[in-house]
PDB file of C-alpha atoms in Angstrom:
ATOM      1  CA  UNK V   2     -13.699-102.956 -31.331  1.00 35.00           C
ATOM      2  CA  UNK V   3     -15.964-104.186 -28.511  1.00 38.00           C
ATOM      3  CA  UNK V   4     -19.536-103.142 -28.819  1.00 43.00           C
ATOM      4  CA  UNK V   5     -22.877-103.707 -27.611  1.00 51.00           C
ATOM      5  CA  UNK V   6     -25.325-105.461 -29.518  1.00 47.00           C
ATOM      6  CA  UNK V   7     -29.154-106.249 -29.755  1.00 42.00           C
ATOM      7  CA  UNK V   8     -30.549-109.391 -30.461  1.00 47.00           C
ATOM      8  CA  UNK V   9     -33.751-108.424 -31.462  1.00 48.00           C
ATOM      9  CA  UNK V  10     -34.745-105.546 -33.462  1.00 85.00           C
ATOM     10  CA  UNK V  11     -38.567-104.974 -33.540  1.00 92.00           C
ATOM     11  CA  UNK V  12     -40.374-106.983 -30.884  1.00 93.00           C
ATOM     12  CA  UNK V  13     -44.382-106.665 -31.174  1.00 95.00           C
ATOM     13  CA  UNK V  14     -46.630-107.880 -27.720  1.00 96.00           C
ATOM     14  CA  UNK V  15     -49.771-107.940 -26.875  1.00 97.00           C
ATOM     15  CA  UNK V  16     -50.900-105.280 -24.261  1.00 97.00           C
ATOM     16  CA  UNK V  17     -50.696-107.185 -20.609  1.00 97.00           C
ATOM     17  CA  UNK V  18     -48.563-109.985 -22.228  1.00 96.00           C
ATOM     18  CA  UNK V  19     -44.454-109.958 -21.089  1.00 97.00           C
ATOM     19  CA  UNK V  20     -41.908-108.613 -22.805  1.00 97.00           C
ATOM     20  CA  UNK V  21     -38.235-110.081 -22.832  1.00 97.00           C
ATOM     21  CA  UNK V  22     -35.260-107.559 -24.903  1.00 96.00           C
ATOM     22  CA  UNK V  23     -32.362-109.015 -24.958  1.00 94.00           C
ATOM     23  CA  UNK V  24     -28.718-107.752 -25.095  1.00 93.00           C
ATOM     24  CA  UNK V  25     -25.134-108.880 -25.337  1.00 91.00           C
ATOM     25  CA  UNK V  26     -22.372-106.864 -24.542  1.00 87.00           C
ATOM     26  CA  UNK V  27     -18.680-108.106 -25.476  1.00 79.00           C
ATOM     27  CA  UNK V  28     -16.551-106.052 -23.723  1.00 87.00           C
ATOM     28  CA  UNK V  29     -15.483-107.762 -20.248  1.00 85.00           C
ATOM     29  CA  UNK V  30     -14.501-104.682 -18.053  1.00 85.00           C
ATOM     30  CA  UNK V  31     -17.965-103.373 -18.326  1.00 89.00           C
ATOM     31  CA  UNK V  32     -18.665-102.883 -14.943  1.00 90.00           C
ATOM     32  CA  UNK V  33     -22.552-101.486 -14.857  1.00 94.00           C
ATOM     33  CA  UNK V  34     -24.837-101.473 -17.211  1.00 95.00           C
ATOM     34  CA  UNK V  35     -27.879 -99.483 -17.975  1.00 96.00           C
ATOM     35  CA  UNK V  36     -31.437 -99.742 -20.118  1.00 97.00           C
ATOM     36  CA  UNK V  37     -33.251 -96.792 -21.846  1.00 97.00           C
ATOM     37  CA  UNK V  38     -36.164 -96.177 -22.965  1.00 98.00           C
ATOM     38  CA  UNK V  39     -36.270 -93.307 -25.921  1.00 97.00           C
ATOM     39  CA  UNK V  40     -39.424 -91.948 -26.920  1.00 95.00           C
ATOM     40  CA  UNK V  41     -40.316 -90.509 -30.496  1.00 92.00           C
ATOM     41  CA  UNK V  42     -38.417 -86.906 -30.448  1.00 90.00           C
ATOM     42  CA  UNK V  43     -37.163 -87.467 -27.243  1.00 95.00           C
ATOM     43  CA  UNK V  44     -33.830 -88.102 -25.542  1.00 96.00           C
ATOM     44  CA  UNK V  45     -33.278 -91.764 -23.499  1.00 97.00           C
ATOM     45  CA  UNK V  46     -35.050 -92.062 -20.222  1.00 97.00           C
ATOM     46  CA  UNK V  47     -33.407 -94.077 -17.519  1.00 96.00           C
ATOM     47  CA  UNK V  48     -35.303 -97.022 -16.355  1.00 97.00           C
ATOM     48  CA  UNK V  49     -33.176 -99.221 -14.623  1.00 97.00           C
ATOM     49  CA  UNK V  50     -29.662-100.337 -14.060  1.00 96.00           C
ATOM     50  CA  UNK V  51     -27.781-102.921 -12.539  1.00 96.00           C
ATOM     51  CA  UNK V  52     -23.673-103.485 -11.468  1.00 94.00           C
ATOM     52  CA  UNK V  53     -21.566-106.451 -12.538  1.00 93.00           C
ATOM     53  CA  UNK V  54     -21.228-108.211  -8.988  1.00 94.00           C
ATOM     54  CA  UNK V  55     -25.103-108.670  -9.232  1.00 96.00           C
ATOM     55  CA  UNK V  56     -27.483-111.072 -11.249  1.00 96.00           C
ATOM     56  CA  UNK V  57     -30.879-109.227 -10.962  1.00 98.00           C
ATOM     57  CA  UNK V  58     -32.702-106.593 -10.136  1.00 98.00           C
ATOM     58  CA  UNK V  59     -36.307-105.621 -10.127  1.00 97.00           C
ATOM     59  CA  UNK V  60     -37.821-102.194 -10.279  1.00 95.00           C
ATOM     60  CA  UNK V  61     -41.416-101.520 -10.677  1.00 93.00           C
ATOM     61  CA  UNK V  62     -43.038-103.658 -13.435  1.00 96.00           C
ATOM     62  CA  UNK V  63     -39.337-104.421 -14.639  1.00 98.00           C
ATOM     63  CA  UNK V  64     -36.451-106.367 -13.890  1.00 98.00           C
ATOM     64  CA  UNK V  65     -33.095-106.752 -15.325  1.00 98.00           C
ATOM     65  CA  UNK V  66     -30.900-109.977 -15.808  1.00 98.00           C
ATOM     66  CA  UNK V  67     -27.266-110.134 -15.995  1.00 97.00           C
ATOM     67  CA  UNK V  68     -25.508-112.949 -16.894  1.00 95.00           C
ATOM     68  CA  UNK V  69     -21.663-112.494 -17.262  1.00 92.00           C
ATOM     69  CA  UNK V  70     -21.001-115.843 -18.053  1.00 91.00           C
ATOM     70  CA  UNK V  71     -22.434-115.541 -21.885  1.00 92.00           C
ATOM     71  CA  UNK V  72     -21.981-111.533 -21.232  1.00 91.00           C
ATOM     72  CA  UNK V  73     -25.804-111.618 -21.978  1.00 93.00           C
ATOM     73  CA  UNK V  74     -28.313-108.599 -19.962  1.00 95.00           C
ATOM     74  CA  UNK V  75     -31.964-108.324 -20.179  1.00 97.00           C
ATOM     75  CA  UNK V  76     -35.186-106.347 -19.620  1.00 97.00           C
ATOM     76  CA  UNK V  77     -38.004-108.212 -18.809  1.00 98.00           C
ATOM     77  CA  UNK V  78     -41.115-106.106 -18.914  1.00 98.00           C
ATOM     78  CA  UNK V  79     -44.657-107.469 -16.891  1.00 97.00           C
ATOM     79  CA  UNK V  80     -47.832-106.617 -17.759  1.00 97.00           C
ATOM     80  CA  UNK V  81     -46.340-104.647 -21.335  1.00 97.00           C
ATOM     81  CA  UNK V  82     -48.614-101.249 -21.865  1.00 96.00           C
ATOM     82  CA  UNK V  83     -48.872 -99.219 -24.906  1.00 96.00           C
ATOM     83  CA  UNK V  84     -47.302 -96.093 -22.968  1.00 96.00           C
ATOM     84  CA  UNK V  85     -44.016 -98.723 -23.107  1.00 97.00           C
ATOM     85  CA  UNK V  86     -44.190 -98.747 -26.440  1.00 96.00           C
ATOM     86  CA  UNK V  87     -40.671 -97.166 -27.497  1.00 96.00           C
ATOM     87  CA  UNK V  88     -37.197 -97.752 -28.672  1.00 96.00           C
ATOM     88  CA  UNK V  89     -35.181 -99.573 -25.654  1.00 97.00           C
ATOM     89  CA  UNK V  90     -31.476 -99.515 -25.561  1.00 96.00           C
ATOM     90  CA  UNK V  91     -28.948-101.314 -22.860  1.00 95.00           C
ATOM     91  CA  UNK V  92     -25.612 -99.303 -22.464  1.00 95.00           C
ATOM     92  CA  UNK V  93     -22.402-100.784 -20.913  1.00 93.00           C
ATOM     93  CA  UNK V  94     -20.088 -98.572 -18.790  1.00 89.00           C
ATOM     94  CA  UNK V  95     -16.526 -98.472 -19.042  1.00 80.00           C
ATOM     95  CA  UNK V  96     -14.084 -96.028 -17.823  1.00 76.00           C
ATOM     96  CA  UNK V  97     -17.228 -93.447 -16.936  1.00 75.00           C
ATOM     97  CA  UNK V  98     -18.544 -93.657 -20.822  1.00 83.00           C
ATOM     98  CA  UNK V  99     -21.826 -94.841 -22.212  1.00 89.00           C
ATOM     99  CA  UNK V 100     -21.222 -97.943 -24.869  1.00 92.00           C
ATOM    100  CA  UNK V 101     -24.868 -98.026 -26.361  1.00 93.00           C
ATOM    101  CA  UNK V 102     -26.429-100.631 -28.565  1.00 84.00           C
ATOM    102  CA  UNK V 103     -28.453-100.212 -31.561  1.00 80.00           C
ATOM    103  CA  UNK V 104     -31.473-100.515 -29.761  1.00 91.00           C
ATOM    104  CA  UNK V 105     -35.126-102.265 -29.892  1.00 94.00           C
ATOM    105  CA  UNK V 106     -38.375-101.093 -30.953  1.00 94.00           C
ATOM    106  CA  UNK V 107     -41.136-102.786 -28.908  1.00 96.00           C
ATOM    107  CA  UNK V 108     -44.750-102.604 -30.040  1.00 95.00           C
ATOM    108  CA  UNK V 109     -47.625-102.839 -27.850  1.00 96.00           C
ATOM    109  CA  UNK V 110     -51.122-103.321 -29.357  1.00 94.00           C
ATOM    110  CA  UNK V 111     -54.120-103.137 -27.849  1.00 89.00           C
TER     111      UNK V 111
ATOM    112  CA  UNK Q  19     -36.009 -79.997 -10.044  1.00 61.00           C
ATOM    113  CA  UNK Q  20     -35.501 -78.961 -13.520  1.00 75.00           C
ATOM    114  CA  UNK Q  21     -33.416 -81.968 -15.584  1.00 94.00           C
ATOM    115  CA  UNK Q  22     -30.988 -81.541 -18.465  1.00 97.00           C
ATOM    116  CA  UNK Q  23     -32.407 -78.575 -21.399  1.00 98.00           C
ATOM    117  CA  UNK Q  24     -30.594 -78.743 -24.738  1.00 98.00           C
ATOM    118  CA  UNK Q  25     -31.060 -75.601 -27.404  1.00 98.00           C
ATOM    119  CA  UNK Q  26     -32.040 -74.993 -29.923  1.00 98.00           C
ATOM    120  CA  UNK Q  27     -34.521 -78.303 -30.505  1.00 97.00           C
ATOM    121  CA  UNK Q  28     -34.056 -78.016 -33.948  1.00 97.00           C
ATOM    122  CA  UNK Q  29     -31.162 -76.072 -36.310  1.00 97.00           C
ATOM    123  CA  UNK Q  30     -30.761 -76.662 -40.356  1.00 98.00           C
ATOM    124  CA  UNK Q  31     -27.546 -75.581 -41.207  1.00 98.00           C
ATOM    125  CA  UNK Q  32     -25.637 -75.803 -45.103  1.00 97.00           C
ATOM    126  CA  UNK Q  33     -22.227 -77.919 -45.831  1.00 98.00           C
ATOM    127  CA  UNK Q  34     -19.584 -76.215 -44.590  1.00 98.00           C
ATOM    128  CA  UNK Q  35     -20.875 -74.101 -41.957  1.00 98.00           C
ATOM    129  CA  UNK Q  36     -20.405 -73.980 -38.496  1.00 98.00           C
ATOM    130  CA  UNK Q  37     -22.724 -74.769 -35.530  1.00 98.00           C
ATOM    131  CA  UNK Q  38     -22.856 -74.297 -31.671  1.00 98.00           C
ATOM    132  CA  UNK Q  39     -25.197 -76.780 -29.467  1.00 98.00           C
ATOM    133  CA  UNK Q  40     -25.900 -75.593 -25.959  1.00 98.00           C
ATOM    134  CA  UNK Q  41     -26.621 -77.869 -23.160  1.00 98.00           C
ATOM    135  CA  UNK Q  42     -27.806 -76.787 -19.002  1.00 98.00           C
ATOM    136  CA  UNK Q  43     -27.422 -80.416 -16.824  1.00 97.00           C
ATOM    137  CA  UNK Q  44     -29.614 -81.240 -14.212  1.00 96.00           C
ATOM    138  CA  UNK Q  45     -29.614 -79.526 -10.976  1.00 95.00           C
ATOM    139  CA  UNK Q  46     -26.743 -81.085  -8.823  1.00 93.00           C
ATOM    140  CA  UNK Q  47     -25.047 -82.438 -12.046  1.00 95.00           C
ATOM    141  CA  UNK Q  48     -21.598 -81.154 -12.599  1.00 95.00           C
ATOM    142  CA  UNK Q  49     -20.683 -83.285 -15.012  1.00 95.00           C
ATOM    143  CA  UNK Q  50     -21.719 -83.609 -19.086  1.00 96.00           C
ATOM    144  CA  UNK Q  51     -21.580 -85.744 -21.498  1.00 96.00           C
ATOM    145  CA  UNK Q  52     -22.497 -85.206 -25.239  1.00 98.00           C
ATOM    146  CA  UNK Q  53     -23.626 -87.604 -27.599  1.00 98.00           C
ATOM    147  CA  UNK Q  54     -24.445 -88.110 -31.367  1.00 98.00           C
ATOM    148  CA  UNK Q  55     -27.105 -90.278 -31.984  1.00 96.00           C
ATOM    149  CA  UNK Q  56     -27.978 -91.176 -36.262  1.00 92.00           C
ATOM    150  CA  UNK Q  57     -31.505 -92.017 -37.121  1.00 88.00           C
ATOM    151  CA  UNK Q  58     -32.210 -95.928 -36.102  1.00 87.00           C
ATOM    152  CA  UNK Q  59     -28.825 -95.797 -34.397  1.00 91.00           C
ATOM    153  CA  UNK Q  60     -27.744 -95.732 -30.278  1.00 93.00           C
ATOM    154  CA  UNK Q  61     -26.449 -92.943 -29.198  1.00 96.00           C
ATOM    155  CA  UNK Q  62     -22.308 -92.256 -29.667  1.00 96.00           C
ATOM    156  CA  UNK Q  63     -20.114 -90.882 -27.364  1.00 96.00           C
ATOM    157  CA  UNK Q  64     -18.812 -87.706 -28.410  1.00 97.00           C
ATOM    158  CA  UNK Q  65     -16.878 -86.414 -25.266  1.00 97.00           C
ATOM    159  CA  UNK Q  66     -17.608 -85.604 -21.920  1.00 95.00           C
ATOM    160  CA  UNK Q  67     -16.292 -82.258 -20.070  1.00 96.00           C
ATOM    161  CA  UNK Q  68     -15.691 -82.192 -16.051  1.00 94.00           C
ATOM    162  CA  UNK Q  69     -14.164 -78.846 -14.205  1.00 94.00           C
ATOM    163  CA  UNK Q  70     -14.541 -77.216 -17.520  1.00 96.00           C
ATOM    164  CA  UNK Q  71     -12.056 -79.561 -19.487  1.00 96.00           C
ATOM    165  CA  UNK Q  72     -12.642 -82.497 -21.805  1.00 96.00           C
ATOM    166  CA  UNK Q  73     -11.813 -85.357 -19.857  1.00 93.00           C
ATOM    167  CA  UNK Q  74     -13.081 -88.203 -22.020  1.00 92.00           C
ATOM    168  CA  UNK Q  75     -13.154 -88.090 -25.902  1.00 95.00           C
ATOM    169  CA  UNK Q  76     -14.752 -90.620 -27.991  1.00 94.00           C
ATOM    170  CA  UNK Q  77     -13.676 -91.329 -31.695  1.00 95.00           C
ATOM    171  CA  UNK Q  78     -15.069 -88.159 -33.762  1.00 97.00           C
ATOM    172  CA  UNK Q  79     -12.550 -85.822 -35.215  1.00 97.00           C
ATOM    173  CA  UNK Q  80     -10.791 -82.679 -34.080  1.00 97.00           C
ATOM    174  CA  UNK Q  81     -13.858 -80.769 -36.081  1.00 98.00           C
ATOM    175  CA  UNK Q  82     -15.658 -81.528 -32.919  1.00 98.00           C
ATOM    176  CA  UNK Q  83     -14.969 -79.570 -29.884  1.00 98.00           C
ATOM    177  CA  UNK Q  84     -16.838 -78.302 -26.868  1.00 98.00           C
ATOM    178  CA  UNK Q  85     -16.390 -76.404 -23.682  1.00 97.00           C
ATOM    179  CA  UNK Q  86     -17.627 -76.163 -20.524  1.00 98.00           C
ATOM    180  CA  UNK Q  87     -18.167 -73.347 -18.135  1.00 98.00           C
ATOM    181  CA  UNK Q  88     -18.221 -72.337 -14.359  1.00 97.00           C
ATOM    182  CA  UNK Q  89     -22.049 -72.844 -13.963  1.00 96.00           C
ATOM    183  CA  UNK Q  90     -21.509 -76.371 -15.731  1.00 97.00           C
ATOM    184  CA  UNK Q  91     -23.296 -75.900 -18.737  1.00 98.00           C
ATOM    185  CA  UNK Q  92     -21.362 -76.774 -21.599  1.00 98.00           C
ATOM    186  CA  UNK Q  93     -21.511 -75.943 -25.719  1.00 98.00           C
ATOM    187  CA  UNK Q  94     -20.804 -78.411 -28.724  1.00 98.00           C
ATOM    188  CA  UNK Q  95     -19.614 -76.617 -31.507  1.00 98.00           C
ATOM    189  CA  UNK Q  96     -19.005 -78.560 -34.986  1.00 98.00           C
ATOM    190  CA  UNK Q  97     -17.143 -76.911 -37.714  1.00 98.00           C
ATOM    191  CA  UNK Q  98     -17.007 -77.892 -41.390  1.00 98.00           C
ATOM    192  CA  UNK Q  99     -20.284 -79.132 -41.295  1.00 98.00           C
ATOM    193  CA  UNK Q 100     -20.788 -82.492 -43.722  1.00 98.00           C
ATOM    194  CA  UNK Q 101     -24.252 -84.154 -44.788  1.00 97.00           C
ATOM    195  CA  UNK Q 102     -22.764 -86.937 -42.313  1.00 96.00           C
ATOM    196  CA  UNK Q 103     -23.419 -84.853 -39.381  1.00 98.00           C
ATOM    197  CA  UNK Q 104     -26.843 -84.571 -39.442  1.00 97.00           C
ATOM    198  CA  UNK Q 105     -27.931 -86.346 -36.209  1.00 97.00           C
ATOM    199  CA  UNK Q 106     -29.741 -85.821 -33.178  1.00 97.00           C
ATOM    200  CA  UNK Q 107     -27.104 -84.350 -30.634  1.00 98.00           C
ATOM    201  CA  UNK Q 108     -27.841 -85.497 -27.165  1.00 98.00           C
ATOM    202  CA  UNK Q 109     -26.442 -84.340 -23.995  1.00 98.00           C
ATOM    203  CA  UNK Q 110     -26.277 -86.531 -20.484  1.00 96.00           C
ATOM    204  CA  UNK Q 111     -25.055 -85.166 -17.285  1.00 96.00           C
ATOM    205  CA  UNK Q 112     -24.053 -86.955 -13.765  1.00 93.00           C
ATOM    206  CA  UNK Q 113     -22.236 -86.349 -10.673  1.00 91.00           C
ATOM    207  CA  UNK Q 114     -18.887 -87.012 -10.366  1.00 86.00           C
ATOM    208  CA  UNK Q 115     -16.953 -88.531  -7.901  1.00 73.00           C
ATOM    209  CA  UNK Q 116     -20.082 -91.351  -7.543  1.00 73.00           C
ATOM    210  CA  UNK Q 117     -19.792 -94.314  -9.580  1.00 74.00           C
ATOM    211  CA  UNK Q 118     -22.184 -95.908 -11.028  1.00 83.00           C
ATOM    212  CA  UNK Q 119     -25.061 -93.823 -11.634  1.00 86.00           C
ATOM    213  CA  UNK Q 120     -27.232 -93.664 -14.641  1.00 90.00           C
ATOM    214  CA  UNK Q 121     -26.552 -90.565 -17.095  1.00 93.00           C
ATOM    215  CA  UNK Q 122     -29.504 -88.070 -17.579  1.00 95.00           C
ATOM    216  CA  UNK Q 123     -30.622 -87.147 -20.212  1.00 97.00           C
ATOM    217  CA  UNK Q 124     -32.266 -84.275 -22.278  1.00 98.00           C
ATOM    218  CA  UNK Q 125     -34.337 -84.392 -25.857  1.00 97.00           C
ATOM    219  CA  UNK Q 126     -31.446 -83.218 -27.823  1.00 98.00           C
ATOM    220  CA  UNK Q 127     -30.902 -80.921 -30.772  1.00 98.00           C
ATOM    221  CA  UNK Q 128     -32.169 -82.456 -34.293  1.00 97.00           C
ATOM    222  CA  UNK Q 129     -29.220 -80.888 -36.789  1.00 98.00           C
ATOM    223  CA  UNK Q 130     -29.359 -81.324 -40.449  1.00 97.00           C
ATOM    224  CA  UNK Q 131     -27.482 -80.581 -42.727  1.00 97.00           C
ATOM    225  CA  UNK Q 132     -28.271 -79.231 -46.222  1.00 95.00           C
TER     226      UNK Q 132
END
């Protein structure tokens, strides 16, 4: 069936360098998508989210890409912390469910 | 504002038993979602109830089933239990009737299964 996928799975930055996660998502009536962040022992934490008639948005220190040409999304990440540290997943909507990917871990050292 | 509370945090239960998950959405929320989530895995949609009937149902077997009552808090309950099921069990409410809008969250229940 149509899933969501991750390119990447472990992603290590320097703290105050960029961080790019990448995504694909296969499944063409997907009409907003969504990245988490999930924290050890916790549940996934909304941080941003973007609909299918746009190309980008930007919240604060983050901004997502969507290009529905290659069905490709991103999370680009300025200025990576260690608090940002954490498992980051993008999830596709269709039909009012959550599609999730496998997810990334991103490491941010000091 | 309190957001979405799952209980217990943490349950070990034995093959064949059965469990109930509990789940409170966020104030405002009247819609929930519930999701099973393996270790190094996304999360997988389970079902979601609205007016207190399952309205969406993902692909997990009949031994799954939930409810949902009038104050919109809802219950997983998973009988037969198999060494399979061990999972973190996550729950995610929203508002209906608005599309669009990012599902919330709470920590989940870690199950396992002896």
């Amino acid at each position: 069936g149509e899933s969501v996928g991750l390119h990447l799975p472990t992603l290590s930055v320097q703290e105050g360098d960029n961080s790019i996660i990448n995504c694909a998502y296969s499944n063409s009536a997907s009409d907003y998508f969504i990245w988490y962040k999930q924290e050890s022992g916790k549940g996934p934490q909304f941080i941003i989210d973007i609909r299918s008639n746009m190309d980008k948005r930007q919240g604060q220190r983050v901004t997502v890409l969507l290009n529905k040409t290659v069905k490709h999304l991103s999370l680009q990440i300025a200025a990576t912390q260690p608090g940002d540290s954490a498992v980051y997943f993008c999830a596709e909507k269709v039909y009012s469910t959550l599609t999730f990917g496998k997810g990334t871990m991103l490491l941010v050292s000091p | 504002d309190a957001g979405v509370t799952q209980s217990p945090t943490h349950l070990i239960k034995t093959r064949g038993q059965q469990v109930t998950l509990r789940c409170s959405p966020k104030s405002g929320h009247d819609t929930v979602s519930w999701y099973q989530q393996a270790l190094g895995q996304g999360p997988q949609f389970i079902f979601q109830y609205y007016e207190e009937e399952e309205r969406q149902r993902g692909n997990f077997p009949d031994r799954f089933s939930g409810h949902q009552f009038p104050n919109y808090s809802s219950e997983l309950n998973v009988n037969a239990l198999l060494l399979g099921d061990s999972a973190l069990y996550l729950c995610a409410s929203s508002l209906k009737g608005i599309s669009n809008q990012p599902q919330h969250f709470g920590d989940g229940t870690r199950l396992s299964i002896l």
